[in-house]
mmCIF file of C-alpha atoms in Angstrom:
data_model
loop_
_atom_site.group_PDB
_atom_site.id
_atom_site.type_symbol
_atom_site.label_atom_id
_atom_site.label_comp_id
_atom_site.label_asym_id
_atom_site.label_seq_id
_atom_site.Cartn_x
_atom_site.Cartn_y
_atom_site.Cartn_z
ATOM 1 C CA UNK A 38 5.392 -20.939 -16.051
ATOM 2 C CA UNK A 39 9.229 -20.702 -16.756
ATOM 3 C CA UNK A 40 9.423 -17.392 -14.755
ATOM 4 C CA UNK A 41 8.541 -19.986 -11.333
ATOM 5 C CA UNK A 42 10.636 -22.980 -12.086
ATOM 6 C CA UNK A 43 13.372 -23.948 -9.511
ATOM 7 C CA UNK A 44 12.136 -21.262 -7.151
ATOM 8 C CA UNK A 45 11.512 -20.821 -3.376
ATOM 9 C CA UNK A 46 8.043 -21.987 -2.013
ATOM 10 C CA UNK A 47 6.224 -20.239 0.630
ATOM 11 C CA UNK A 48 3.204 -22.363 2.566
ATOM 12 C CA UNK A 49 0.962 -22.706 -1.187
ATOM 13 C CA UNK A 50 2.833 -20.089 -2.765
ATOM 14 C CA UNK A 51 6.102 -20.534 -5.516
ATOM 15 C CA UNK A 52 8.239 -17.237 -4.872
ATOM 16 C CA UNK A 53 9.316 -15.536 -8.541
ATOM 17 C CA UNK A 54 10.638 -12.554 -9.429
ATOM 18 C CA UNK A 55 11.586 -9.389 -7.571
ATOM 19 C CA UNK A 56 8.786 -6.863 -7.982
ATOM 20 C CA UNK A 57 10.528 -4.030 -5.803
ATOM 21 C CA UNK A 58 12.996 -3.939 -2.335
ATOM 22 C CA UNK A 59 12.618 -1.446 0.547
ATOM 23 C CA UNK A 60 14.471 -0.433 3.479
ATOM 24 C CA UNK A 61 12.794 -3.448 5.413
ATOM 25 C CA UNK A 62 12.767 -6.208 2.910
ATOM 26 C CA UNK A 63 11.408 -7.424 -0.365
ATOM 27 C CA UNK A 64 8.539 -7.641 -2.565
ATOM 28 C CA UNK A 65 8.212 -10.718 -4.795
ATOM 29 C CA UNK A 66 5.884 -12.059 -7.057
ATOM 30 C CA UNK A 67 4.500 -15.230 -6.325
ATOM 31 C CA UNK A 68 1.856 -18.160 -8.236
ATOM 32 C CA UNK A 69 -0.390 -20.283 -6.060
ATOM 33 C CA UNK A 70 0.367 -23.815 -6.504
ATOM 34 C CA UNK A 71 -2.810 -24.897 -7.279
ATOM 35 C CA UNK A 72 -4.951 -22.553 -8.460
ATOM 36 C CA UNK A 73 -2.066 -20.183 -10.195
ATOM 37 C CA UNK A 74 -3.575 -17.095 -9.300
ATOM 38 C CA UNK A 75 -0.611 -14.459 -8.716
ATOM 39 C CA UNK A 76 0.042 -12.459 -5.505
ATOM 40 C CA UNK A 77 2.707 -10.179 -4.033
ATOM 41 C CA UNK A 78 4.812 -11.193 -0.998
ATOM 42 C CA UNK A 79 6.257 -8.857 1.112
ATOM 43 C CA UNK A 80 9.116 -10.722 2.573
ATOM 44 C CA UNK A 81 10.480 -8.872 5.725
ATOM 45 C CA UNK A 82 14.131 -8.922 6.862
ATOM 46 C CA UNK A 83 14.818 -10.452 10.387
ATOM 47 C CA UNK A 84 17.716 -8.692 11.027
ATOM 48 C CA UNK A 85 15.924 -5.130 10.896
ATOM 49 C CA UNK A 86 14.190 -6.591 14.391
ATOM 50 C CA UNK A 87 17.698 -5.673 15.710
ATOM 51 C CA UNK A 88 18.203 -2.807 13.831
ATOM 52 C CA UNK A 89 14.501 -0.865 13.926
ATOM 53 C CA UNK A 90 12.979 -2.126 17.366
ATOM 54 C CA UNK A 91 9.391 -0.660 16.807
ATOM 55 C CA UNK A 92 9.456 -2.316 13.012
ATOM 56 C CA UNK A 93 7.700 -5.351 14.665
ATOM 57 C CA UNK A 94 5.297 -3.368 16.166
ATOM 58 C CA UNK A 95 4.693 -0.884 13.188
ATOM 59 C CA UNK A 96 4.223 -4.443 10.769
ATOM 60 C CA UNK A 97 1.743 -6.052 13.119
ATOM 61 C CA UNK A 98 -0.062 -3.126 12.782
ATOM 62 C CA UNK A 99 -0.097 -2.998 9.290
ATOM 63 C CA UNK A 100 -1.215 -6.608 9.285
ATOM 64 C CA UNK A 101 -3.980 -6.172 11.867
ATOM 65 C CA UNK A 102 -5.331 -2.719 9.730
ATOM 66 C CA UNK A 103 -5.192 -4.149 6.322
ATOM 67 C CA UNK A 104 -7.064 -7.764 7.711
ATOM 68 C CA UNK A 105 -9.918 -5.042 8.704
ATOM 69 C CA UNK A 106 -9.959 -3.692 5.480
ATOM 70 C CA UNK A 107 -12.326 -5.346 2.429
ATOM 71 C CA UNK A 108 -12.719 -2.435 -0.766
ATOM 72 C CA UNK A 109 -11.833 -2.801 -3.903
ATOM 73 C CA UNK A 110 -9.673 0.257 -4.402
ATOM 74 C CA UNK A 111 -7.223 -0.925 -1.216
ATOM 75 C CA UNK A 112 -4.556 -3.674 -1.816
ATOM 76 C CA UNK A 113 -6.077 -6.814 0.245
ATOM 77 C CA UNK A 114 -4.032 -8.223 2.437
ATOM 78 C CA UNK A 115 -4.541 -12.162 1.390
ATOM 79 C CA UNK A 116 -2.236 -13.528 4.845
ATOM 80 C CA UNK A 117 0.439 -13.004 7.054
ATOM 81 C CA UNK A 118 2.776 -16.207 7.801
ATOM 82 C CA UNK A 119 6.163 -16.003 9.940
ATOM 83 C CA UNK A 120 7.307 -12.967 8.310
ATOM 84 C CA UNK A 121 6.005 -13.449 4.290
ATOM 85 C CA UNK A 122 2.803 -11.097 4.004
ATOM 86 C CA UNK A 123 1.107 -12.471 0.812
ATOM 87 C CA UNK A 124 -0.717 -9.453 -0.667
ATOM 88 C CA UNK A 125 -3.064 -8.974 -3.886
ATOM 89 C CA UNK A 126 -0.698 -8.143 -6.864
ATOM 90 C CA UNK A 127 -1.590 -5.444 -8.723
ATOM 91 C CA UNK A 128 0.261 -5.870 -12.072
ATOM 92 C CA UNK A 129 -0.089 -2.716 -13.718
ATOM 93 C CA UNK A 130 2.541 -1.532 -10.598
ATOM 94 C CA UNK A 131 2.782 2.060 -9.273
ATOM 95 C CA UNK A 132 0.698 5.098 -10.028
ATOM 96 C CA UNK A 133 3.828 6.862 -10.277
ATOM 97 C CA UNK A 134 5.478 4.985 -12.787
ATOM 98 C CA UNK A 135 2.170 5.235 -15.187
ATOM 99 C CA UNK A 136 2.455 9.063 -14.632
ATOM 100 C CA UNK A 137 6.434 9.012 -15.625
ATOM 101 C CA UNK A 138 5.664 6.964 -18.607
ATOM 102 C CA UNK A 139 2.762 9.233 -20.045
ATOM 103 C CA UNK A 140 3.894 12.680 -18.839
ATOM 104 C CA UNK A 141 0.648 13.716 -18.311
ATOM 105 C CA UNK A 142 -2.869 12.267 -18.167
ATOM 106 C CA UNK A 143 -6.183 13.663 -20.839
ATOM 107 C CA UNK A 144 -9.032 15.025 -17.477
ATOM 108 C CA UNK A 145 -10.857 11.794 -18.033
ATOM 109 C CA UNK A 146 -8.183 9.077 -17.195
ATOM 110 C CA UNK A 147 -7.050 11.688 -13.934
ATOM 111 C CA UNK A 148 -10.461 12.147 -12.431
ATOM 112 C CA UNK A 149 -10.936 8.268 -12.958
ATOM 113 C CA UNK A 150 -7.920 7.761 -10.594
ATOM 114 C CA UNK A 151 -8.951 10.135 -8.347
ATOM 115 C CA UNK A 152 -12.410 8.832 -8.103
ATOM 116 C CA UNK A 153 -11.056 5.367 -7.068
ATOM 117 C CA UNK A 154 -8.289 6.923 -4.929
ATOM 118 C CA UNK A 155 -11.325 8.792 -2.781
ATOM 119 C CA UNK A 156 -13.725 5.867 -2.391
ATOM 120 C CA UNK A 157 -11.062 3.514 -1.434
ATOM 121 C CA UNK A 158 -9.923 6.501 1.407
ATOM 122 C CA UNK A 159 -13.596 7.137 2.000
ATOM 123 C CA UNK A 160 -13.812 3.537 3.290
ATOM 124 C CA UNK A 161 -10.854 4.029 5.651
ATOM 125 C CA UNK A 162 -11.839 7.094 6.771
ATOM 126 C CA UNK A 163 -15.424 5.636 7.705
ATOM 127 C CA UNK A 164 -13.346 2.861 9.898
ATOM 128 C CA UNK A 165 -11.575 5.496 11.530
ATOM 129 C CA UNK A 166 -8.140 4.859 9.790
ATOM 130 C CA UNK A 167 -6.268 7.388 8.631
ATOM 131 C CA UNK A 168 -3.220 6.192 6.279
ATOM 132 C CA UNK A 169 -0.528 9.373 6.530
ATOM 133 C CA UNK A 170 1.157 7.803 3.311
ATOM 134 C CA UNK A 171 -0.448 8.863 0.041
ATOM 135 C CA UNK A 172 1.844 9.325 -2.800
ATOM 136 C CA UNK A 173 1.870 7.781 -6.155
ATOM 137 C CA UNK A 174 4.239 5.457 -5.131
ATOM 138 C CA UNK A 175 1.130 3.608 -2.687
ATOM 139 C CA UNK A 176 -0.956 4.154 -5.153
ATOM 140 C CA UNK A 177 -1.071 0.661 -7.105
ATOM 141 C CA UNK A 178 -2.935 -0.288 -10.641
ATOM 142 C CA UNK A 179 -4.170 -4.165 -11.345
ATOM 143 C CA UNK A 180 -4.930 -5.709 -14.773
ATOM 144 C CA UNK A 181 -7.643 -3.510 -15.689
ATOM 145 C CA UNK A 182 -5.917 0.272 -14.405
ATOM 146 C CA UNK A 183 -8.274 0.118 -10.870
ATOM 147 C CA UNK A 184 -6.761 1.475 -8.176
ATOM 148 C CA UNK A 185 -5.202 -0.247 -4.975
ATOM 149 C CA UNK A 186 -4.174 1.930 -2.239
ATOM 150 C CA UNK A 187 -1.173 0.113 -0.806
ATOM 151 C CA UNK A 188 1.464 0.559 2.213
ATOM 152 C CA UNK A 189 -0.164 0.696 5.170
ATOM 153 C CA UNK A 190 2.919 1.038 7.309
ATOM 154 C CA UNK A 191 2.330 4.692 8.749
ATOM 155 C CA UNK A 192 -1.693 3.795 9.023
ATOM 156 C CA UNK A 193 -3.194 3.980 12.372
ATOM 157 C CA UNK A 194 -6.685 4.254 13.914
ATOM 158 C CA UNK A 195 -7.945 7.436 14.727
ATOM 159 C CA UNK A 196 -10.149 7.444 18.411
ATOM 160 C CA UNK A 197 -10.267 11.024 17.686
ATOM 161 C CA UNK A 198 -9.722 13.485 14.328
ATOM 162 C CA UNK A 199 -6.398 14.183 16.090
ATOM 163 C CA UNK A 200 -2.648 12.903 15.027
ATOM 164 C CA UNK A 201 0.436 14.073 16.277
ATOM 165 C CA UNK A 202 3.220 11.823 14.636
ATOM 166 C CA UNK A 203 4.753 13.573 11.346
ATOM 167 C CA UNK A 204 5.164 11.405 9.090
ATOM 168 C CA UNK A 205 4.835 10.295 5.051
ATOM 169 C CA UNK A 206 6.627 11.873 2.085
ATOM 170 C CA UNK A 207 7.373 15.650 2.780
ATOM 171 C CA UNK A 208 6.143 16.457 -0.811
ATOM 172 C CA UNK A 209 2.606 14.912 -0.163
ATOM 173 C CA UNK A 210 2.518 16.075 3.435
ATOM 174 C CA UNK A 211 0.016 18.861 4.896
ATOM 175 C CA UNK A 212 1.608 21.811 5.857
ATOM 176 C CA UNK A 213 0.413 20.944 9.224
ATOM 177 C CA UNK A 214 1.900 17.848 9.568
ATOM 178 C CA UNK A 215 5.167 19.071 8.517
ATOM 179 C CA UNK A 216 5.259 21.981 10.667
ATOM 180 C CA UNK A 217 4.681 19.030 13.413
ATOM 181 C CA UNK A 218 1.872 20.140 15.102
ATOM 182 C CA UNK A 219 -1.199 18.600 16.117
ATOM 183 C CA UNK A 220 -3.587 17.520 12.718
ATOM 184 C CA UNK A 221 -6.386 16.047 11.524
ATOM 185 C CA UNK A 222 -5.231 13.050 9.960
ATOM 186 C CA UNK A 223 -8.384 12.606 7.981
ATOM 187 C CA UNK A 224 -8.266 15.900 6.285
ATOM 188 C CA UNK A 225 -4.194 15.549 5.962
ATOM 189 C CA UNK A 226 -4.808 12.690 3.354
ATOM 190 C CA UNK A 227 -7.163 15.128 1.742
ATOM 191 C CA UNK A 228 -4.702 17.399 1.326
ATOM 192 C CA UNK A 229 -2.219 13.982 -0.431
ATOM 193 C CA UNK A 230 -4.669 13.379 -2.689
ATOM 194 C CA UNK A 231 -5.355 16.999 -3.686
ATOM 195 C CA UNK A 232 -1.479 16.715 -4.204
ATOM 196 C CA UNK A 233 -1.631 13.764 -6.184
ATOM 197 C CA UNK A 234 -4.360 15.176 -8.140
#
């Protein structure tokens, strides 16, 4: 594939093109060597160690969630090396940018999403995790327009319904958890996807 020639290789993987950059790093496509099946690496910055002190600790949490997690409607974390995270790629990209390009969706194709959306945070929720991060943005599509609920960077495990820590995209957000009181973080990504809905 021309798109891979000359590029950087991580452990079995041949880095590619840019799929999307954050505040912490990149995200690039990648082709196993061998077998050629495509994944997305998250490709975290060393320097934001300095800069964000708790980053580490928020990204080995991600990495210890997401190894928990096997559904097909959450992005699957495939491994975690140094500080490339090779992830499932979803090629169909962002919920959001589906929405942008279409305006708006028939009932059908909406409650379709939505269906996947809620078994995929039914699963989480029956582990006890609550994600605190819903938005269209997280919400991936692969091949065939299946969800993958992605970025589990404000995720945590819940020993009790209770959260305290605002945090996630104001417009998604509980009223709750903006108001920054004490909230159920089960029912506050509820409330996301009746938002996304």
């Amino acid at each position: 594939n021309p798109n891979f020639m000359n590029q950087k290789e991580v452990g079995d993987y041949i880095l590619g093109r840019t799929l999307g950059s954050g505040t912490t790093g990149k995200v690039k496509l990648a082709v196993h060597k061998t077998d050629g099946n495509q994944v997305a690496v998250k490709i975290i910055k060393k320097a934001m160690f300095d800069v964000k002190p708790d980053l580490q600790r928020k990204i080995r949490r991600e990495i210890a969630l997401m190894r928990l997690l096997d559904h097909p409607h959450l992005l699957k974390l495939i491994s975690a090396r140094h500080l490339y995270i090779i992830l499932e790629y979803a090629s169909h990209g962002e919920l959001f940018d589906y929405l942008i390009a279409r305006r708006h969706l028939q009932a059908p194709e909406a409650l379709h999403f939505f269906r996947e959306i809620i078994y995929g945070l039914d699963y989480l929720h029956a582990h006890m995790i609550c994600h605190r991060d819903l938005k269209p943005e997280n919400i991936l599509l692969d091949e065939f327009d299946h969800v993958k609920v992605a970025d589990f960077g404000f995720a945590r495990w819940m020993k009790s319904n209770v959260a305290e820590t605002s945090c996630g995209s104001p417009h998604y957000a509980a009223p709750e958890v903006i108001r920054g009181e004490r909230y159920d973080g089960r029912g506050a990504d509820i409330w996301s996807c009746g938002v996304i809905l």
